[in-house]
Coordinates of C-alpha atoms in Angstrom, one line a residue:
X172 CA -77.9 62.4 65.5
X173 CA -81.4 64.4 65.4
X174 CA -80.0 67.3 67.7
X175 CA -77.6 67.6 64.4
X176 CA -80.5 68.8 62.4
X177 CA -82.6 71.1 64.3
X178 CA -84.7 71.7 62.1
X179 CA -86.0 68.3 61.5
X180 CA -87.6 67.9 64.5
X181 CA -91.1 66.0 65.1
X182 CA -94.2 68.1 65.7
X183 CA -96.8 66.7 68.1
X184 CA -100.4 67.0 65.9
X185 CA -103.1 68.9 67.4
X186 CA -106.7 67.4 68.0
X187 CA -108.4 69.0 64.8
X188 CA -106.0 70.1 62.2
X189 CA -105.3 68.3 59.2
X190 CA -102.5 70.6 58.8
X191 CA -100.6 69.5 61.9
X192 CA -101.1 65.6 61.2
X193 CA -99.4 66.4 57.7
X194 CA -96.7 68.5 59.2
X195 CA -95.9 65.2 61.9
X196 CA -96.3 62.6 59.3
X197 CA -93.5 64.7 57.1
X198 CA -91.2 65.2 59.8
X199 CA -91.4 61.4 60.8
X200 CA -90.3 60.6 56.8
X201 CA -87.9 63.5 56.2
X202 CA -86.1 62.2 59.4
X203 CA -86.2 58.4 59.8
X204 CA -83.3 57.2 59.7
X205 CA -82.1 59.4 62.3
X206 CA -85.0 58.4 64.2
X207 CA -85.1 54.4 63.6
X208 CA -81.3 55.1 64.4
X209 CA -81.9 57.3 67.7
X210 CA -84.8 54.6 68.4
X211 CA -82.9 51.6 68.3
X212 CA -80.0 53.1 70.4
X213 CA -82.6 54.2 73.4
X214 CA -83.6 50.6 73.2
X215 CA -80.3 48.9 72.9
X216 CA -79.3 51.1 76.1
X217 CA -82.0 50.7 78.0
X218 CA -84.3 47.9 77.1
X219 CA -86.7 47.7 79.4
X220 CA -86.7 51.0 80.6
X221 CA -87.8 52.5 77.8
X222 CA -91.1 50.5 76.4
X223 CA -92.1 53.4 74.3
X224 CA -89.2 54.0 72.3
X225 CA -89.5 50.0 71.6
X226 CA -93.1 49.9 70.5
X227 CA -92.3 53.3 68.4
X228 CA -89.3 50.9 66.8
X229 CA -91.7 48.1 66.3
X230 CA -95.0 50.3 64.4
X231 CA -91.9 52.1 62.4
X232 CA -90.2 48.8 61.5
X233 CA -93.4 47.5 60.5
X234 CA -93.9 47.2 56.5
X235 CA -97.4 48.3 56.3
X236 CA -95.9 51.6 58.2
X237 CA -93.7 52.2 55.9
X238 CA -95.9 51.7 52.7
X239 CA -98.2 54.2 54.6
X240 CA -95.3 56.3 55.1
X241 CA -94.2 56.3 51.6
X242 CA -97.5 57.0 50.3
X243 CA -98.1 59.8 51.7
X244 CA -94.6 61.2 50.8
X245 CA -95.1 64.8 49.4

């Protein structure tokens, strides 16, 4: 579903820039459904296999992530 919408895809932050952090944390909420979505199938398929796609599901399912999330919405 995410390789539908190139241009929503996540940016890794680099070590100083505020700028980059803000441009990662807006991808992750402009795009996460796809990515709880994309997230839970890697999981469902490969359970085990894949323990960071699972603890990515588990911090995004997590409410206090999504306050944050939504709190920083632009």
């Amino acid at each position: 579903m995410l390789l539908k919408h190139p241009q929503l895809k996540l940016i890794q932050p680099g070590d100083t820039r505020w700028l980059s952090y803000f441009r990662s944390v807006n991808a992750v909420i402009r795009c996460y459904e796809p990515l709880m979505i994309t997230l839970e199938h890697i999981v469902h398929e490969r359970g085990e296999e894949s323990p960071s796609a699972s603890g990515l599901l588990s911090i995004l399912k997590d409410q206090s992530t999504t306050f944050i999330l939504h709190s920083l919405e632009p």
